[in-house]
Tab-separated table of C-alpha atoms in Angstrom:
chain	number	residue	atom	x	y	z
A	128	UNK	CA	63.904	139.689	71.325
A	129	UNK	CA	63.953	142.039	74.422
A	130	UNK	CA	66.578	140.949	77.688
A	131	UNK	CA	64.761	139.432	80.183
A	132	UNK	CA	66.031	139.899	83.785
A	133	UNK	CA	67.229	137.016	84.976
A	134	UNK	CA	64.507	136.832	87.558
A	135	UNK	CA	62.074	135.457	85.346
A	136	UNK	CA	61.416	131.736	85.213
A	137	UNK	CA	62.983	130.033	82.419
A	138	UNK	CA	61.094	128.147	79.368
A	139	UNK	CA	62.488	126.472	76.579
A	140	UNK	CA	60.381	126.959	73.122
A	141	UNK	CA	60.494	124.124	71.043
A	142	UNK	CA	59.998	125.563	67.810
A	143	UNK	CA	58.935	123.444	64.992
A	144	UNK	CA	60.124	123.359	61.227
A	145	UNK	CA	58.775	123.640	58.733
A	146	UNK	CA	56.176	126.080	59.891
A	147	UNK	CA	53.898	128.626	58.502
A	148	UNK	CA	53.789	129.998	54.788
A	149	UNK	CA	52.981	126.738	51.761
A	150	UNK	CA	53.608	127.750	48.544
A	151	UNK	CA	49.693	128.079	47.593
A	152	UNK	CA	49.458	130.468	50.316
A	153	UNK	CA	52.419	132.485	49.371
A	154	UNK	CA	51.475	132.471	45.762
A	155	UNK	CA	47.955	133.384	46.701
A	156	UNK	CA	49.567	136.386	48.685
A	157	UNK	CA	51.849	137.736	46.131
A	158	UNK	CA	48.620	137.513	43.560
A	159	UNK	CA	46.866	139.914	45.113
A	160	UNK	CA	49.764	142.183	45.619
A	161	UNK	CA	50.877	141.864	42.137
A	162	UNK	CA	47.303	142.943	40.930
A	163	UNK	CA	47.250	145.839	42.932
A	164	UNK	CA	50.215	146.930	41.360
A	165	UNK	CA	49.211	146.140	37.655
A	166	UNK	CA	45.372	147.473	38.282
A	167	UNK	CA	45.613	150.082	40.827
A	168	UNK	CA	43.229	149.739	43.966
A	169	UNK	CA	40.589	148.483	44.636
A	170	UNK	CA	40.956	144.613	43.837
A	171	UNK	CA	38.237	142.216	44.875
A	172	UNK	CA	39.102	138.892	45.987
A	173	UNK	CA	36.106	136.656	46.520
A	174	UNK	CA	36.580	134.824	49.907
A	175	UNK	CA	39.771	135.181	52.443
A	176	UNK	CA	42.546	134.833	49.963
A	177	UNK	CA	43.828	132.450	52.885
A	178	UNK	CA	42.719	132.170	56.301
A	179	UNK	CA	44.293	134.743	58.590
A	180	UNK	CA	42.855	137.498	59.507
A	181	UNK	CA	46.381	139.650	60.143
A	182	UNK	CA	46.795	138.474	56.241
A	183	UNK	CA	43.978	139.780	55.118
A	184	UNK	CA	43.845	143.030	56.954
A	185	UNK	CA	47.310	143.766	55.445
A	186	UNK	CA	46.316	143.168	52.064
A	187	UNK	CA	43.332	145.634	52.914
A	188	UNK	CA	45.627	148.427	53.653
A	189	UNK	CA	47.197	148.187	50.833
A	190	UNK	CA	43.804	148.020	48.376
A	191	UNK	CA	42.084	144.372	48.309
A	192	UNK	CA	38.328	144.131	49.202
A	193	UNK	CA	37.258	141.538	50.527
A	194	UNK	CA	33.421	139.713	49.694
A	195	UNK	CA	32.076	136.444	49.714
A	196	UNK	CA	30.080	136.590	46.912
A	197	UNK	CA	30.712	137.220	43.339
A	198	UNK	CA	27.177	139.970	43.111
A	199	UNK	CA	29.199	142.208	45.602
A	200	UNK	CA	31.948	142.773	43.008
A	201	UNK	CA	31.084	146.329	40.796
A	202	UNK	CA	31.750	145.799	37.256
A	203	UNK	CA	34.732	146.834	35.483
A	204	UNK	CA	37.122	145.533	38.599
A	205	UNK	CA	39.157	142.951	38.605
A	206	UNK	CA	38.649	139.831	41.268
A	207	UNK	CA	40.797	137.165	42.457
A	208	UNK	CA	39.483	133.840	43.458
A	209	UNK	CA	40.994	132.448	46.347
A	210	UNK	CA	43.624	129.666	47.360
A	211	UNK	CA	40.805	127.583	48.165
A	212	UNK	CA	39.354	127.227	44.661
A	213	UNK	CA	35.474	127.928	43.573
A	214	UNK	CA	33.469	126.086	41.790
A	215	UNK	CA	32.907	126.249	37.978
A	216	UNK	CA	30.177	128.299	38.149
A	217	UNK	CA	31.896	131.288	39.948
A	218	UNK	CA	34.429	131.947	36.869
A	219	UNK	CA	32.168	131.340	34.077
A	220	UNK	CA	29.799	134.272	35.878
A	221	UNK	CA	32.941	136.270	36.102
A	222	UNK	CA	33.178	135.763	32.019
A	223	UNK	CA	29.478	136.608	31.153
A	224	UNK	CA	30.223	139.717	33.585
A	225	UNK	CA	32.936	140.205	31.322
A	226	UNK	CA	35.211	140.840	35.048
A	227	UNK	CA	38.536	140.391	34.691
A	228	UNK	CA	39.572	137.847	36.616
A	229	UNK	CA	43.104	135.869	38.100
A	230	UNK	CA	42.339	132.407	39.925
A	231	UNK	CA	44.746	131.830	43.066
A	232	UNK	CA	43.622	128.382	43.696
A	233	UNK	CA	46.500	126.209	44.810
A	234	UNK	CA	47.872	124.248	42.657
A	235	UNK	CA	47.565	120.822	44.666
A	236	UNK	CA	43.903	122.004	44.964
A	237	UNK	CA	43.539	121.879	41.103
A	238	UNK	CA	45.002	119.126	41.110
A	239	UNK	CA	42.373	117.835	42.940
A	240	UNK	CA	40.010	119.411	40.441
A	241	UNK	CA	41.571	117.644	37.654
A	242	UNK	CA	41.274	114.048	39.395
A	243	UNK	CA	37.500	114.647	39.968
A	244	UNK	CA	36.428	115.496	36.404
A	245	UNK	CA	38.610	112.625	35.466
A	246	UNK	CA	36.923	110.087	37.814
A	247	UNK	CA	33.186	111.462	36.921
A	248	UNK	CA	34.397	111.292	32.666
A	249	UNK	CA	35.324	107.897	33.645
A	250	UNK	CA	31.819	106.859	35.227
A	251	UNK	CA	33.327	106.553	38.836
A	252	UNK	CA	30.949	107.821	41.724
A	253	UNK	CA	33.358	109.977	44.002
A	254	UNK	CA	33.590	109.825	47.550
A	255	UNK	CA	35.058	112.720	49.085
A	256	UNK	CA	36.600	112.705	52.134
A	257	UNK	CA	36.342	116.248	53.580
A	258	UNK	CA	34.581	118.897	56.203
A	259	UNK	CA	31.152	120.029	55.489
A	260	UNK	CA	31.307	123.898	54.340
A	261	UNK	CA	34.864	124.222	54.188
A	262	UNK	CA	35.708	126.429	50.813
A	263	UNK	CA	37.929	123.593	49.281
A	264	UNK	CA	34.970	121.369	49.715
A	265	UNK	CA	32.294	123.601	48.402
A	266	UNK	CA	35.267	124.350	45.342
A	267	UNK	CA	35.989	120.754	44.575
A	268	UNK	CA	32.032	119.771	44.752
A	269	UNK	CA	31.425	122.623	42.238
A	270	UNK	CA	33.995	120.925	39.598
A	271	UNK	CA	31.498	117.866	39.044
A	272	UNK	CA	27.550	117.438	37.957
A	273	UNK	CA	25.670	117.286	41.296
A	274	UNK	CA	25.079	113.505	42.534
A	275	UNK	CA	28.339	112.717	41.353
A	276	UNK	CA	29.841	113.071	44.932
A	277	UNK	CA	29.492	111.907	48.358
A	278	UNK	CA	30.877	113.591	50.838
A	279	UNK	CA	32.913	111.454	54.114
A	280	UNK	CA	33.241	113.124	56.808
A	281	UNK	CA	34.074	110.304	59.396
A	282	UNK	CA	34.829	106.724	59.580
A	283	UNK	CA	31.688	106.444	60.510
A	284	UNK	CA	30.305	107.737	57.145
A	285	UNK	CA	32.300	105.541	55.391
A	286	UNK	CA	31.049	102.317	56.853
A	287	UNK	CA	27.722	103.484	56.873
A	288	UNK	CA	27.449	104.877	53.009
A	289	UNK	CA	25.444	102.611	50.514
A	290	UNK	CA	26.355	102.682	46.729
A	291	UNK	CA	24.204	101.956	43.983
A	292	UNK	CA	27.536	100.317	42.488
A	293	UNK	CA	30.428	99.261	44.116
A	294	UNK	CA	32.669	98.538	41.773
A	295	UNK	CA	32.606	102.059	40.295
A	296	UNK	CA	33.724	104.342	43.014
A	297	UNK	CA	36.639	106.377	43.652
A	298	UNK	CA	38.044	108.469	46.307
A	299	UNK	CA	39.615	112.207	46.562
A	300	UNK	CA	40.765	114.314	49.757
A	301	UNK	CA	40.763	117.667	50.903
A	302	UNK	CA	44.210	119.174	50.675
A	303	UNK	CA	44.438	119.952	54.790
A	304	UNK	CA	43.357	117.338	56.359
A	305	UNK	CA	45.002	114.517	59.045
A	306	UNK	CA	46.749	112.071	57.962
A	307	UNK	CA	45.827	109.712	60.620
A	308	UNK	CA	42.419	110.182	60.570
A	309	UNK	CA	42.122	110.552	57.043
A	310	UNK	CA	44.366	107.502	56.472
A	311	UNK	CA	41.439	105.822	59.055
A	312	UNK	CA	38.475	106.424	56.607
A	313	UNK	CA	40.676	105.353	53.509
A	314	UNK	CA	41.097	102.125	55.387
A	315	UNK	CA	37.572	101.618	55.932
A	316	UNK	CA	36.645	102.141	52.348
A	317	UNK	CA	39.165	99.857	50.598
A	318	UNK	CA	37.995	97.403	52.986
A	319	UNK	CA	34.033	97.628	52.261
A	320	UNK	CA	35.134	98.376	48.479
A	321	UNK	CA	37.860	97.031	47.566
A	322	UNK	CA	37.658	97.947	43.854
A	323	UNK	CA	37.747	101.297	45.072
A	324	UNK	CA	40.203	103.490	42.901
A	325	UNK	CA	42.329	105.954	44.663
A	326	UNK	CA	43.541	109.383	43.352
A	327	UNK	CA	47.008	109.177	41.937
A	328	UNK	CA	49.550	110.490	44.564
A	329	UNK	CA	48.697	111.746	47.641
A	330	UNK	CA	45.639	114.572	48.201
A	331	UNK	CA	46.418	115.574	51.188
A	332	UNK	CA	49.213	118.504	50.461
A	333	UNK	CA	52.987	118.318	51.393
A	334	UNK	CA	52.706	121.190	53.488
A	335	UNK	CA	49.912	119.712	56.007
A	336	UNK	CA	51.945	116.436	55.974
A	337	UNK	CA	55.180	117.785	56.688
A	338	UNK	CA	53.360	120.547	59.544
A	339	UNK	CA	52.132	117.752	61.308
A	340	UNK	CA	54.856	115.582	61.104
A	341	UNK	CA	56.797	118.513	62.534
A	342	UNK	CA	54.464	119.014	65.438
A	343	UNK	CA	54.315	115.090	66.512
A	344	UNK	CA	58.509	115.254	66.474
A	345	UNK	CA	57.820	118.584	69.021
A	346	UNK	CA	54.780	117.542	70.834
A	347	UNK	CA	56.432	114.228	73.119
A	348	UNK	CA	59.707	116.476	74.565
A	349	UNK	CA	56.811	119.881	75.344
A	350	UNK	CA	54.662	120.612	78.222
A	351	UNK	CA	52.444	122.187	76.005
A	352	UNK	CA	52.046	123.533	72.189
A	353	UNK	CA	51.103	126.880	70.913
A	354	UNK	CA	49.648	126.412	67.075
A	355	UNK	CA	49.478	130.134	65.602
A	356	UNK	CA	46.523	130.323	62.978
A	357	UNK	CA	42.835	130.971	62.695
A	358	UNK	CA	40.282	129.313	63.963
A	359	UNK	CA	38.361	128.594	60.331
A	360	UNK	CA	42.138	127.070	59.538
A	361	UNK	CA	41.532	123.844	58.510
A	362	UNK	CA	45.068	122.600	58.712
A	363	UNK	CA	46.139	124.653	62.099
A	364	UNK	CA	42.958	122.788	63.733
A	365	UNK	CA	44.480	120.086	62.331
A	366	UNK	CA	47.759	121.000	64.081
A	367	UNK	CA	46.145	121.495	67.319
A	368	UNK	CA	44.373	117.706	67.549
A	369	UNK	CA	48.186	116.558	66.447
A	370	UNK	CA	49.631	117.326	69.334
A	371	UNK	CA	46.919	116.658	71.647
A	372	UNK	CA	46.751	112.763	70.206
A	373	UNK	CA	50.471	113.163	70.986
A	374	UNK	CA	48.996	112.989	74.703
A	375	UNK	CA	50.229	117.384	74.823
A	376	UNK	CA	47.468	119.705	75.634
A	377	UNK	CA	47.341	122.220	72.703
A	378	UNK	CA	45.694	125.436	72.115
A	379	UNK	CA	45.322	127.798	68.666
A	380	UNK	CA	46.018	131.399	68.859
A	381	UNK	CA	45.805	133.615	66.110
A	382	UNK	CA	48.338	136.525	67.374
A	383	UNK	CA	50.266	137.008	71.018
A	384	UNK	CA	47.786	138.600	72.671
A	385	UNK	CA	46.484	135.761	72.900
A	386	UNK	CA	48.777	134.216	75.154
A	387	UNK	CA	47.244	132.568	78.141
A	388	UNK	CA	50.152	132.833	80.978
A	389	UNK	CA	48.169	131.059	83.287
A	390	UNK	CA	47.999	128.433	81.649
A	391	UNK	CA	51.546	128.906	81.361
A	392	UNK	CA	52.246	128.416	84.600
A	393	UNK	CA	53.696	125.173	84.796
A	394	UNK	CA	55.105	124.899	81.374
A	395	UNK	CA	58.767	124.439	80.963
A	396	UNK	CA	59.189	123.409	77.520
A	397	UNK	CA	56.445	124.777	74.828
A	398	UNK	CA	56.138	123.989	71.622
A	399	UNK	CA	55.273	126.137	69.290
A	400	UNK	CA	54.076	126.061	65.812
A	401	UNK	CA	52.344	127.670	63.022
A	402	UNK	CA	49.314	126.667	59.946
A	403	UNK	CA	50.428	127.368	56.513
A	404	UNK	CA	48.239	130.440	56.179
A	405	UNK	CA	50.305	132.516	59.420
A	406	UNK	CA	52.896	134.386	58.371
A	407	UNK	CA	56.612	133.865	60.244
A	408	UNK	CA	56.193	137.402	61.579
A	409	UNK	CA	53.334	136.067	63.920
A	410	UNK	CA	55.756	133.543	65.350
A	411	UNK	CA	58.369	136.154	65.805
A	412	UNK	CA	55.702	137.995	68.010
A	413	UNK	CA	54.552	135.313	69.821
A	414	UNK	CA	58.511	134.613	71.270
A	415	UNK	CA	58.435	138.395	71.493
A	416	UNK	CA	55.828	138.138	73.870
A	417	UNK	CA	57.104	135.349	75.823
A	418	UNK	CA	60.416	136.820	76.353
A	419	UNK	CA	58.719	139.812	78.112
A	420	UNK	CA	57.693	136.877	81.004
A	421	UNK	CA	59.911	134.212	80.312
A	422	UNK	CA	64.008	133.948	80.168
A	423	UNK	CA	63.705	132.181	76.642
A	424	UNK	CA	65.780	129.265	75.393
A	425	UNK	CA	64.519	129.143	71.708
A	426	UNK	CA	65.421	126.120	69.822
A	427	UNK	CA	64.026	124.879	66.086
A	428	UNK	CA	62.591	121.427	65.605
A	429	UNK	CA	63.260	120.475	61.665
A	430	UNK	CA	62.051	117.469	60.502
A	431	UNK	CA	61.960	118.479	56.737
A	432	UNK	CA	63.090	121.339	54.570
A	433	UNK	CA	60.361	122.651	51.770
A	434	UNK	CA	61.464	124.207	48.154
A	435	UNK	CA	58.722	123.652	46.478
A	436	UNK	CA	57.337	127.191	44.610
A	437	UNK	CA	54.361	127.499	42.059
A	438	UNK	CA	54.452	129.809	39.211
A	439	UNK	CA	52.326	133.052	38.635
A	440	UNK	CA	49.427	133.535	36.319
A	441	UNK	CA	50.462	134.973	33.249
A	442	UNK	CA	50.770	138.279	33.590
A	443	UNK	CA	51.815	138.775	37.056
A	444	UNK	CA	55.396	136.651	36.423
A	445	UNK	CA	57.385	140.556	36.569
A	446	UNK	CA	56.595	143.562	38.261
């Protein structure tokens, strides 16, 4: 970090752990990187492999193209499906295509998968508490026969939804949701339904858990928080209405020049954070940035330490 004169005013950065890179986004990452080395350039990957845009530039430069439909893919390359999972129908094209083809989905997103076909095999009408759009919802919706889903978006659609039997219903969640308001909407259903069955361990992924958990220990000793990730980030939004139902005002950048310094002004302790798709180097550049303004006292938050790795598709295991 460059010297700052001792001029400047101080700030203390509150720096919250664990931050950043989950193992489905790292995986995802090292997927497309590992195909470019086993296939040569170009590699398609259908979709932002995750969502951040300084991510997917780099992968770019080194030979990924990026589409959002499986028709812009030439034959005869191969494709990667992203971390946010597709639905059925987008690999079994691949196959009569005859496209090779390497699925990055995260794991805890399968898993989610899994649960879904089990609940429909089992006659259970699924209510699916998710955002409208989002790629994991669109993914997990295209695992099932259509009208065997409902998606919740809000409390609101929970108390208002009518089934045609209420003893066989079940519930899944997006991977990156809150927990608050998710655990909310759970409460609403087990109390209209409470034959409801619910998925078997918690949806909602370790790494948005422990991220917000992180942020809440952060947000009631800061001024004000920083969240580093992209605005079509479902779990740095996430991140960002955290803090702010901490009673912090928070704001989402996706790199440092982003930095609002007026609204700096009367910030002496910032917290500072980071969604799972933004890589550590963007946080390093963010305290870069500060330091330029700022005499910096920089000190970590850690509310939880994270070893959890996935393994590779077969094939990509060694270089």
């Amino acid at each position: 970090m460059t010297e700052a004169p001792a001029s400047l005013p101080a700030i203390t950065l509150l720096i919250a752990a664990p931050r950043g890179f989950c193992a489905g986004v790292d995986r995802a990452i090292v997927i497309v990187e590992r195909a470019i080395e086993k296939y040569g350039a170009p590699v398609y990957v259908r979709h932002e492999i995750v969502h951040n845009k300084f991510v997917v530039d780099s992968l770019k430069a080194k030979g990924a193209v990026f589409v959002e439909e499986l028709d812009q893919v030439p034959d005869g390359v191969p494709v990667v499906f992203s971390a946010h999972g597709v639905p059925k129908a987008v690999p079994a094209k691949a196959e009569s295509r005859g496209l090779d083809y390497l699925d990055a989905t995260c794991p805890l997103v399968s898993k989610v998968h899994r649960q879904a076909e089990r609940q429909v095999e089992a006659g259970r009408h699924i209510l699916f508490i998710g955002h409208r759009g989002h790629p994991e919802v669109v993914g997990t919706f295209g695992q099932v026969p259509s009208g065997t889903m409902t998606l919740i978006e809000t409390v609101e659609d929970a108390e208002a939804f009518s089934p045609a039997d209420p003893d066989g219903l079940a519930f899944l969640t997006q991977t990156t949701l809150s927990v608050d308001d998710t655990a909310a909407i759970v409460a609403a259903l087990q109390r209209r339904f409470p034959a409801i069955t619910a998925p078997k361990g918690e949806d909602i992924c370790y790494a948005t858990s422990n991220r917000q958990t992180a942020v809440k220990a952060i947000a009631a000793q800061c001024d004000a928080v920083y969240v580093i990730g992209a605005p079509n980030s479902s779990n740095s939004l996430r991140l960002v209405e955290v803090s702010e139902r901490e009673g912090t005002p928070a704001r989402l950048i996706q790199r440092a020049d982003e930095i609002d310094f007026e609204w700096l002004a009367t910030v002496r302790t910032l917290g500072l954070t980071a969604g799972a798709s933004a890589p550590e180097i963007l946080v390093r550049e963010v305290v870069t940035r500060i330091g330029e303004r700022y005499q910096v006292e920089e000190r970590q938050v850690e509310t939880a330490r994270e070893t959890i790795a996935f393994k590779l598709p077969r094939g990509l295991e060694t270089r």
